[in-house]
Amino acid sequence: MLQNMRSAAKYIWIFIFIAFVGGFLLAETSGLLGRAPVTTSTVVATVNGEDIPYMVWANTSAALAQQQEQQIGRGLTLDERAEVDQRAFDQLVNDVLLRQEYEKRGIRVTDQEVIETAQFAPPPQFRENPEFQTDGQFDLAKYRRFLASPAVRQQGILAQLEQYYRTEIPKEKLFTQVAADAYVSDARLWQMYQDRNDSVAVSFISWVPSDVDEFAKQVTDAEIQQYYAAHANEFDRPGRAVLSLVSIPRTPTASDSADALKRAQELRDEIAKGAKFDDVARRASDDTLSGALGGDLGSGGKGRFVKEFEDAAYRLSPGQLSAPVRTPFGWHIIKVDSRKGDTLSLRHILVKIRQSDSTAVKTDRRADELARLAGGALEPAKFDSAAKQMGLLVTQIEVAEGQPARYLNRTAPSVSAWAFGGVHPGESSDLFDNDDMYYLARLDSLQQGGIQPLDAVKNDVRDRVATRKSLDAKMDAAKQAAVAAAASSLEEAAKATGRSVQKAPMFSRVGFVMGMGQLNEAVGASFTLPVGAVSAPVRTNDAIFVIRVDQKVAADRAKFE
């Protein structure tokens, strides 16, 4: 156990450092947040005095976006593009941080190191390529013959490999040094283990602020301002948007389902006549993720898939092909590679049920009409008028900044990124679409992220001040109960105050405790008291507790070792 913990801990610190600095710089210094006009001379981040120009970031983001579009076979949604922008930023910041750390530590890469590493440590994509395998295992001799071939140099592959190793070798050297520097003492590891494995059971009486509404009437504006000034950071919140949406579903007909079934049966027949399942899956499966792996869904037990799929899979013998199986995702051809008990290793080919051309034309015409009536409109009334004219249901949703929009129990791509992308309340989006529907959104209201102004959180502040007042008023009763419990019993003290004794079964320092909470003063006090002892009143942010420790079990040092 100790060795496992040390192995996991020693690589943590540099990654935490890089991630923290990257996120901080994006939030605090980037011109991309709309705080300053963006030009070709804009600096999106400054990392220890080294600037990252806007054009470098933009080109990196464009390259990553193009790569992702090629992988998924379609254009990116606004949400996906925002993620790519963030990934490009993080990558550039990390590159600068790493390069600066290499210089600080004197880490260099020689030509000889590149040559030797290339001979013995190929990149992962080469190891996994069937062209360099023999009987399913990587064949180093095949890989070396490939490196020695004239085509590798002529096609620029050697130059790409050199760049790869000049990037990866210094990382490996740095991580080796960091592993030596970031030593975690046995005492600290033991403490971490105790936090998760020491356990205690307690009984307690609690006083909760159930009368906050009454105390809220007593809170003055001066008290509200004083609390807000001292706790402003507690009101740092993500932006929130309220949107109205309408949609036109791409609903397939019964005929469309029959066409998809026919296609699935044709693929099954092709495999039954000798085609490799893997090849057909890569070429024809609508599940592009598993399709790229030859339809491989991995190995696991029951509960991984929807019922229709799972029932059909467990009826198959290894090597057997299923008939087409209908699920909410479409038609599937399933093949079980192996089975051990309830653990299946299997593959599938998915044929989605899509609208036929004739059905799609009708849907597209309605979508075009919606776009004509309200797409990109600046006047809020145009959205409502279009919905009424076309008989569309208006649904209002709330979206948090950085989170995808959820609409009709599914993700609505691009809506969230559009809402927080600089539009104003009342504006309507252009027409969005996915496999299931066309949809159009209107921004009804927008609350910017960050530390909220007092006016926006005044009621919340009032409740917090009222909670404090309520607990202040209950403290004397809690003190009297603690004295009485120490003199008699917790049960007698509870009875005298008209309260009940609650019990919390065994919990750790980091676990959640029903009725008490998590990682607070009450949980901490439970571990400082001896068995049978009763605490003085313990106050948290939202309750007061008098606690008695009923049982303690210490972490097992032998298991830790």
XYZ file of C-alpha atoms in Angstrom:
561
model
C 0.000 0.000 0.000
C 2.771 2.446 0.959
C 4.653 1.880 -2.290
C 1.501 2.335 -4.370
C 0.707 5.615 -2.630
C 4.238 6.903 -3.087
C 4.273 5.950 -6.771
C 1.021 7.821 -7.337
C 1.966 10.858 -5.263
C 5.381 11.664 -6.608
C 4.217 12.790 -10.072
C 1.364 14.992 -8.894
C 2.926 18.336 -8.123
C 4.194 19.533 -11.469
C 0.905 18.699 -13.204
C -1.073 20.591 -10.562
C 1.276 23.542 -11.015
C 0.942 23.593 -14.791
C -2.848 23.213 -14.772
C -3.275 25.928 -12.143
C -1.062 28.462 -13.862
C -2.650 27.788 -17.258
C -6.185 28.307 -15.977
C -5.190 31.390 -13.986
C -3.558 33.069 -16.944
C -6.507 32.425 -19.225
C -8.951 33.909 -16.741
C -6.800 36.819 -15.641
C -4.700 38.016 -18.579
C -6.187 36.796 -21.850
C -7.602 39.344 -24.236
C -9.974 36.618 -25.411
C -12.412 37.214 -22.561
C -13.723 40.373 -24.137
C -12.062 42.789 -21.718
C -9.942 44.293 -24.498
C -10.181 44.396 -28.306
C -8.467 41.465 -29.999
C -5.908 42.299 -32.699
C -2.997 40.476 -34.317
C -0.722 42.033 -31.679
C -2.872 40.854 -28.775
C -1.014 38.822 -26.166
C -3.254 36.058 -24.837
C -0.967 35.121 -21.944
C 2.291 36.087 -20.300
C 4.079 33.182 -18.652
C 6.908 34.311 -16.381
C 7.664 37.207 -18.708
C 7.287 35.262 -21.972
C 4.361 36.340 -24.173
C 2.085 34.045 -26.151
C 0.843 36.083 -29.167
C -2.736 35.879 -30.345
C -1.740 34.630 -33.811
C 0.245 31.726 -32.343
C -2.780 30.736 -30.261
C -5.174 31.180 -33.209
C -3.039 29.044 -35.536
C -2.632 26.322 -32.900
C -6.376 26.300 -32.257
C -7.146 26.123 -35.979
C -4.782 23.173 -36.420
C -6.319 21.293 -33.483
C -9.823 22.020 -34.787
C -8.940 20.718 -38.245
C -7.442 17.584 -36.720
C -10.556 16.931 -34.625
C -12.882 17.522 -37.584
C -10.931 14.991 -39.634
C -11.201 12.470 -36.808
C -14.963 12.818 -36.298
C -15.885 13.417 -39.929
C -17.906 16.629 -39.419
C -17.603 20.247 -38.458
C -17.288 21.229 -34.806
C -20.134 22.699 -32.805
C -19.597 26.004 -31.029
C -19.236 24.139 -27.732
C -16.606 21.824 -29.215
C -14.760 24.732 -30.791
C -14.662 26.523 -27.434
C -13.115 23.394 -25.904
C -10.506 23.315 -28.682
C -9.682 26.980 -28.060
C -9.123 26.225 -24.373
C -7.043 23.142 -25.188
C -4.837 25.168 -27.547
C -4.316 27.793 -24.853
C -3.457 25.183 -22.223
C -1.065 23.456 -24.610
C 0.826 26.666 -25.369
C 1.051 27.654 -21.701
C 2.247 24.180 -20.765
C 4.838 24.251 -23.552
C 6.246 27.541 -22.256
C 6.288 26.322 -18.653
C 8.053 23.120 -19.655
C 10.586 24.930 -21.820
C 11.364 27.355 -18.998
C 11.772 24.467 -16.581
C 14.115 22.675 -19.010
C 16.306 25.782 -19.179
C 16.247 26.207 -15.404
C 17.353 22.606 -14.851
C 19.796 22.494 -17.755
C 17.889 19.741 -19.566
C 19.176 19.185 -23.106
C 18.599 16.602 -25.839
C 21.475 15.413 -28.025
C 21.235 14.012 -31.546
C 22.550 10.682 -30.264
C 19.770 10.490 -27.671
C 17.171 11.025 -30.397
C 18.690 8.283 -32.579
C 18.946 5.759 -29.743
C 15.468 6.438 -28.399
C 13.938 6.169 -31.874
C 15.519 2.726 -32.278
C 14.209 1.296 -29.025
C 11.146 3.327 -27.968
C 8.723 3.911 -30.859
C 5.747 6.272 -30.397
C 2.489 4.600 -29.243
C 0.827 4.904 -32.654
C 3.616 2.824 -34.188
C 3.415 0.159 -31.482
C -0.324 -0.181 -32.075
C -0.096 -0.240 -35.879
C -0.757 -3.768 -37.243
C 1.901 -3.149 -39.922
C 4.556 -3.377 -37.195
C 3.146 -6.409 -35.397
C 3.719 -10.144 -35.627
C 1.043 -12.430 -34.165
C -0.563 -9.432 -32.490
C 2.662 -8.286 -30.766
C 4.851 -5.323 -31.649
C 7.825 -6.437 -33.764
C 10.854 -4.187 -33.205
C 12.652 -5.617 -36.243
C 9.800 -4.565 -38.564
C 9.832 -1.089 -37.068
C 13.610 -0.728 -37.548
C 13.348 -1.870 -41.180
C 10.706 0.803 -41.659
C 12.996 3.485 -40.201
C 15.789 2.424 -42.549
C 13.638 2.586 -45.701
C 14.188 5.505 -48.144
C 10.462 6.337 -48.144
C 10.581 7.384 -44.496
C 13.018 10.200 -45.233
C 11.399 11.139 -48.548
C 7.934 11.474 -46.987
C 9.191 13.583 -44.086
C 8.406 10.932 -41.475
C 11.929 11.038 -40.039
C 11.620 14.778 -39.470
C 8.293 14.259 -37.698
C 9.798 11.539 -35.514
C 12.748 13.755 -34.630
C 10.377 16.511 -33.523
C 8.395 13.995 -31.465
C 11.481 12.778 -29.601
C 12.856 16.281 -29.068
C 9.550 17.045 -27.348
C 9.158 13.819 -25.362
C 12.726 13.115 -24.210
C 13.077 16.334 -22.163
C 9.669 15.659 -20.596
C 10.878 12.258 -19.459
C 14.056 13.781 -18.039
C 12.064 16.442 -16.227
C 9.618 13.956 -14.751
C 12.521 11.831 -13.542
C 13.965 14.846 -11.735
C 10.569 15.867 -10.371
C 10.023 12.358 -9.062
C 13.243 12.670 -7.100
C 12.402 16.188 -5.865
C 8.766 15.579 -4.916
C 9.490 13.067 -2.189
C 6.534 12.487 0.126
C 7.561 11.412 3.620
C 6.282 8.230 5.208
C 4.743 10.320 7.976
C 2.717 12.357 5.485
C 1.581 9.254 3.603
C 0.548 7.623 6.880
C -1.454 10.722 7.774
C -3.222 10.631 4.398
C -3.987 6.953 4.920
C -5.365 7.634 8.400
C -7.671 10.354 7.087
C -9.337 7.757 4.886
C -9.215 4.756 7.195
C -9.531 5.958 10.797
C -13.237 5.680 11.634
C -15.579 6.743 14.384
C -19.266 6.358 15.306
C -21.016 9.135 17.219
C -24.315 10.219 18.709
C -25.245 13.889 18.675
C -27.829 16.560 19.361
C -28.103 19.304 16.772
C -29.522 22.806 16.570
C -30.298 23.934 13.020
C -31.399 27.427 11.941
C -34.978 26.535 11.038
C -36.107 30.068 11.912
C -33.930 31.913 9.399
C -36.937 33.710 7.889
C -37.712 35.350 11.229
C -34.121 36.448 11.788
C -33.892 37.700 8.188
C -36.396 40.412 9.106
C -33.895 41.705 11.670
C -30.904 41.935 9.309
C -29.930 45.528 8.480
C -28.437 46.847 5.244
C -25.281 47.729 7.158
C -24.888 44.104 8.289
C -25.419 42.921 4.726
C -22.761 45.296 3.382
C -20.329 44.342 6.139
C -20.723 40.604 5.469
C -20.414 41.049 1.706
C -17.253 43.141 2.048
C -15.617 40.444 4.181
C -16.799 37.464 2.101
C -17.019 38.734 -1.492
C -15.043 35.763 -2.838
C -17.808 33.439 -1.644
C -19.994 34.938 -4.364
C -17.701 34.130 -7.297
C -20.046 32.223 -9.595
C -20.162 31.043 -13.191
C -22.242 33.005 -15.643
C -25.837 31.922 -16.083
C -28.119 32.378 -19.051
C -31.842 31.848 -19.473
C -32.821 30.880 -23.008
C -35.951 30.019 -24.933
C -35.694 27.266 -27.534
C -37.854 25.885 -30.316
C -37.046 22.842 -32.406
C -38.053 20.916 -35.484
C -37.376 17.205 -34.944
C -35.830 15.024 -37.610
C -38.268 12.217 -36.933
C -37.743 9.131 -39.124
C -40.781 7.355 -40.518
C -41.559 3.639 -40.314
C -40.222 3.379 -43.848
C -36.939 4.970 -42.736
C -36.611 2.358 -39.984
C -37.228 -0.408 -42.495
C -34.515 0.993 -44.770
C -32.025 1.023 -41.874
C -32.942 -2.565 -41.004
C -32.347 -3.578 -44.606
C -28.933 -1.912 -44.529
C -28.036 -3.669 -41.260
C -29.064 -7.023 -42.730
C -26.916 -6.383 -45.808
C -23.886 -5.720 -43.596
C -24.585 -8.879 -41.608
C -24.845 -10.913 -44.809
C -21.544 -9.467 -46.004
C -19.830 -10.648 -42.813
C -21.552 -14.027 -42.935
C -20.132 -14.530 -46.438
C -16.572 -14.016 -45.233
C -15.901 -10.307 -44.805
C -14.017 -9.402 -41.627
C -16.233 -7.899 -38.943
C -13.475 -5.393 -38.073
C -13.212 -4.140 -41.649
C -16.963 -3.737 -42.095
C -17.237 -1.911 -38.763
C -14.482 0.534 -39.702
C -16.110 1.203 -43.058
C -19.798 1.232 -42.252
C -20.585 1.617 -38.530
C -22.350 4.821 -37.502
C -20.696 4.484 -34.087
C -17.522 6.215 -35.186
C -15.686 5.719 -31.881
C -16.008 1.944 -31.725
C -15.999 1.727 -35.514
C -12.444 3.057 -35.616
C -11.528 0.117 -33.356
C -13.210 -2.457 -35.542
C -16.431 -2.202 -33.538
C -14.675 -3.116 -30.278
C -16.736 -2.280 -27.164
C -14.236 -3.720 -24.726
C -14.819 -6.285 -22.022
C -17.116 -6.072 -19.008
C -20.087 -7.401 -17.109
C -23.797 -6.693 -17.186
C -25.194 -3.184 -16.936
C -23.012 -1.547 -19.594
C -25.633 -1.339 -22.325
C -29.348 -0.724 -22.830
C -31.553 -3.745 -22.119
C -32.348 -4.678 -25.722
C -28.670 -4.727 -26.669
C -27.549 -6.557 -23.550
C -30.251 -9.233 -23.765
C -29.270 -10.004 -27.354
C -25.541 -10.054 -26.542
C -25.921 -12.555 -23.692
C -27.867 -14.924 -25.937
C -24.880 -15.220 -28.286
C -22.061 -17.733 -28.188
C -18.459 -16.606 -28.829
C -17.955 -15.993 -32.544
C -21.684 -15.862 -33.283
C -23.316 -12.953 -35.138
C -26.633 -11.560 -33.960
C -29.538 -10.729 -36.182
C -30.111 -6.955 -36.368
C -31.083 -5.697 -32.887
C -33.216 -2.558 -32.458
C -32.372 -0.110 -29.643
C -33.052 3.612 -29.183
C -29.752 4.198 -31.013
C -30.674 2.279 -34.161
C -29.999 -1.230 -35.496
C -26.991 -3.201 -34.237
C -25.077 -6.235 -35.463
C -23.388 -7.791 -32.416
C -20.520 -10.254 -32.249
C -19.216 -11.778 -29.014
C -15.456 -12.407 -29.117
C -15.213 -14.222 -25.775
C -17.151 -14.900 -22.589
C -16.107 -15.740 -19.045
C -19.129 -16.010 -16.790
C -21.016 -12.738 -17.140
C -18.002 -10.953 -18.625
C -18.339 -10.406 -22.363
C -15.810 -9.124 -24.862
C -17.812 -7.956 -27.847
C -18.089 -5.806 -30.953
C -20.941 -4.138 -32.764
C -21.865 -2.299 -35.930
C -24.462 0.453 -35.610
C -26.813 1.564 -38.357
C -28.644 4.687 -37.251
C -32.225 5.235 -38.307
C -32.209 8.443 -40.290
C -34.731 10.274 -42.373
C -34.862 9.342 -46.034
C -34.182 12.053 -48.576
C -37.880 12.675 -49.177
C -38.646 12.928 -45.453
C -35.595 15.110 -44.857
C -36.632 17.557 -47.592
C -39.908 18.285 -45.763
C -38.070 18.799 -42.473
C -35.451 21.001 -44.115
C -38.137 23.229 -45.609
C -39.680 23.825 -42.180
C -36.235 24.530 -40.749
C -35.538 27.034 -43.531
C -38.846 28.742 -42.756
C -37.933 28.998 -39.059
C -34.542 30.458 -39.945
C -36.182 32.977 -42.293
C -38.668 34.133 -39.662
C -36.406 34.380 -36.604
C -32.818 33.325 -37.320
C -30.375 35.951 -36.063
C -33.215 38.308 -35.134
C -32.433 41.209 -32.809
C -36.074 41.776 -31.812
C -37.340 39.308 -29.162
C -40.873 39.355 -30.592
C -39.762 37.743 -33.861
C -38.892 34.540 -31.992
C -42.332 34.341 -30.359
C -44.081 35.211 -33.605
C -42.231 32.486 -35.527
C -43.022 29.890 -32.877
C -46.712 30.800 -32.938
C -46.929 30.907 -36.730
C -45.276 27.488 -37.094
C -46.992 25.853 -34.117
C -43.748 25.195 -32.238
C -43.539 24.697 -28.476
C -41.298 27.227 -26.696
C -39.197 25.706 -23.906
C -37.196 27.825 -21.474
C -33.929 26.467 -20.052
C -31.120 27.741 -17.831
C -27.469 27.204 -18.752
C -24.296 27.642 -16.692
C -21.230 29.079 -18.404
C -18.864 26.370 -19.564
C -21.557 23.686 -19.392
C -23.470 22.270 -22.387
C -27.123 23.185 -22.731
C -29.653 20.446 -21.953
C -32.863 20.548 -23.978
C -35.548 17.856 -24.184
C -33.368 15.506 -22.088
C -30.417 15.704 -24.449
C -27.470 17.971 -25.181
C -28.111 20.893 -27.517
C -24.670 21.596 -29.039
C -23.521 25.188 -29.630
C -26.303 26.856 -27.603
C -24.218 27.458 -24.473
C -21.188 28.757 -26.357
C -23.461 31.067 -28.373
C -25.187 32.433 -25.264
C -21.880 33.376 -23.618
C -20.196 34.459 -26.837
C -21.097 38.151 -26.728
C -24.761 38.248 -27.774
C -27.262 40.448 -25.963
C -30.532 39.538 -24.243
C -33.379 39.450 -26.729
C -31.258 38.249 -29.650
C -32.003 34.991 -31.459
C -29.392 32.554 -32.708
C -28.919 31.289 -36.204
C -30.339 27.842 -36.856
C -28.447 25.020 -35.121
C -28.803 21.342 -35.905
C -27.721 17.881 -34.822
C -28.686 14.356 -35.818
C -32.025 14.625 -34.019
C -33.362 18.088 -34.754
C -33.014 21.649 -35.930
C -33.272 24.182 -33.127
C -33.141 27.904 -32.571
C -32.511 29.807 -29.332
C -33.245 33.250 -27.917
C -31.219 34.722 -25.069
C -33.748 35.909 -22.486
C -31.360 37.003 -19.731
C -27.655 36.831 -18.947
C -25.806 36.995 -15.642
C -22.090 37.475 -16.115
C -19.699 35.185 -14.272
C -17.241 36.263 -11.581
C -17.762 37.900 -8.193
C -21.382 38.971 -8.251
C -22.350 42.537 -7.311
C -24.109 42.952 -3.992
C -27.444 43.755 -5.627
C -27.404 40.374 -7.392
C -26.738 38.361 -4.216
C -28.323 40.553 -1.556
C -30.957 37.973 -0.582
C -28.297 35.276 -0.309
C -26.167 37.517 1.917
C -29.198 38.334 4.045
C -29.871 34.606 4.582
C -26.276 33.981 5.615
C -26.338 36.799 8.147
C -29.706 35.558 9.420
C -28.275 32.046 9.791
C -25.466 33.432 11.938
C -27.958 35.302 14.114
C -30.092 32.184 14.495
C -27.112 30.094 15.598
C -25.958 32.840 17.966
C -29.370 32.710 19.636
C -29.165 28.925 20.064
C -25.664 28.774 21.501
C -26.700 29.230 25.156
C -29.146 26.318 24.941
C -26.436 24.167 23.344
C -23.982 25.038 26.149
C -26.530 24.083 28.802
C -27.229 20.787 27.045
C -23.497 19.996 26.859
C -23.102 20.560 30.604
C -26.167 18.422 31.335
C -24.945 15.631 29.040
C -21.556 15.556 30.758
C -23.282 15.306 34.145
C -25.828 12.647 33.147
C -26.106 11.392 29.576
C -26.637 12.713 26.077
C -30.055 11.069 26.004
C -31.172 12.790 29.223
C -29.920 16.150 27.992
C -31.765 15.722 24.713
C -34.968 14.794 26.511
C -34.720 17.892 28.700
C -34.402 20.152 25.635
C -37.139 18.396 23.685
C -34.683 17.130 21.085
C -33.756 13.702 19.808
C -30.377 12.002 19.736
C -29.168 11.220 16.215
C -26.643 8.499 15.474
C -23.975 8.459 12.789
C -22.492 5.031 11.984
C -18.773 4.614 11.311
C -17.294 7.343 9.093
C -13.836 8.631 8.135
C -12.398 12.134 8.349
C -13.084 12.699 4.657
C -16.463 10.964 4.392
C -19.930 12.510 4.302
C -21.902 12.156 7.549
C -25.691 12.190 7.382
C -27.019 15.018 9.552
C -23.558 16.444 10.158
C -22.011 17.187 6.769
C -18.472 16.737 5.494
C -15.009 18.135 6.239
C -16.304 20.532 8.873
C -15.699 21.339 12.541
C -18.143 18.704 13.779
C -16.445 15.902 11.842
C -13.046 17.045 13.097
C -14.229 17.187 16.721
C -15.511 13.617 16.469
C -11.933 12.382 15.992
C -10.408 14.429 18.814
C -12.690 13.144 21.598
C -12.065 9.884 23.491
C -14.737 7.182 23.442
C -17.613 8.076 25.771
C -16.702 11.751 26.036
C -19.207 14.520 25.293
C -18.081 17.642 23.442
C -18.709 21.273 24.172
C -20.967 22.862 21.528
C -19.358 22.574 18.088
C -20.483 25.183 15.586
C -20.358 24.830 11.809
C -21.631 27.240 9.170
C -25.150 25.856 9.367
C -25.659 24.039 12.691
C -24.500 23.523 16.297
C -23.684 20.036 17.626
C -23.111 18.401 20.985
C -21.339 15.122 20.205
C -20.597 11.898 22.056
C -18.113 9.410 20.637
C -19.509 5.867 20.790
C -16.795 3.882 18.981
C -13.402 4.372 17.359
C -11.384 2.144 15.036
C -7.838 3.174 14.142
C -6.327 2.587 10.697
C -4.352 -0.643 10.399
C -0.640 0.171 10.116
C 0.122 -3.309 8.808
C -2.241 -2.844 5.847
C -0.675 0.543 5.147
C 2.809 -0.953 5.034
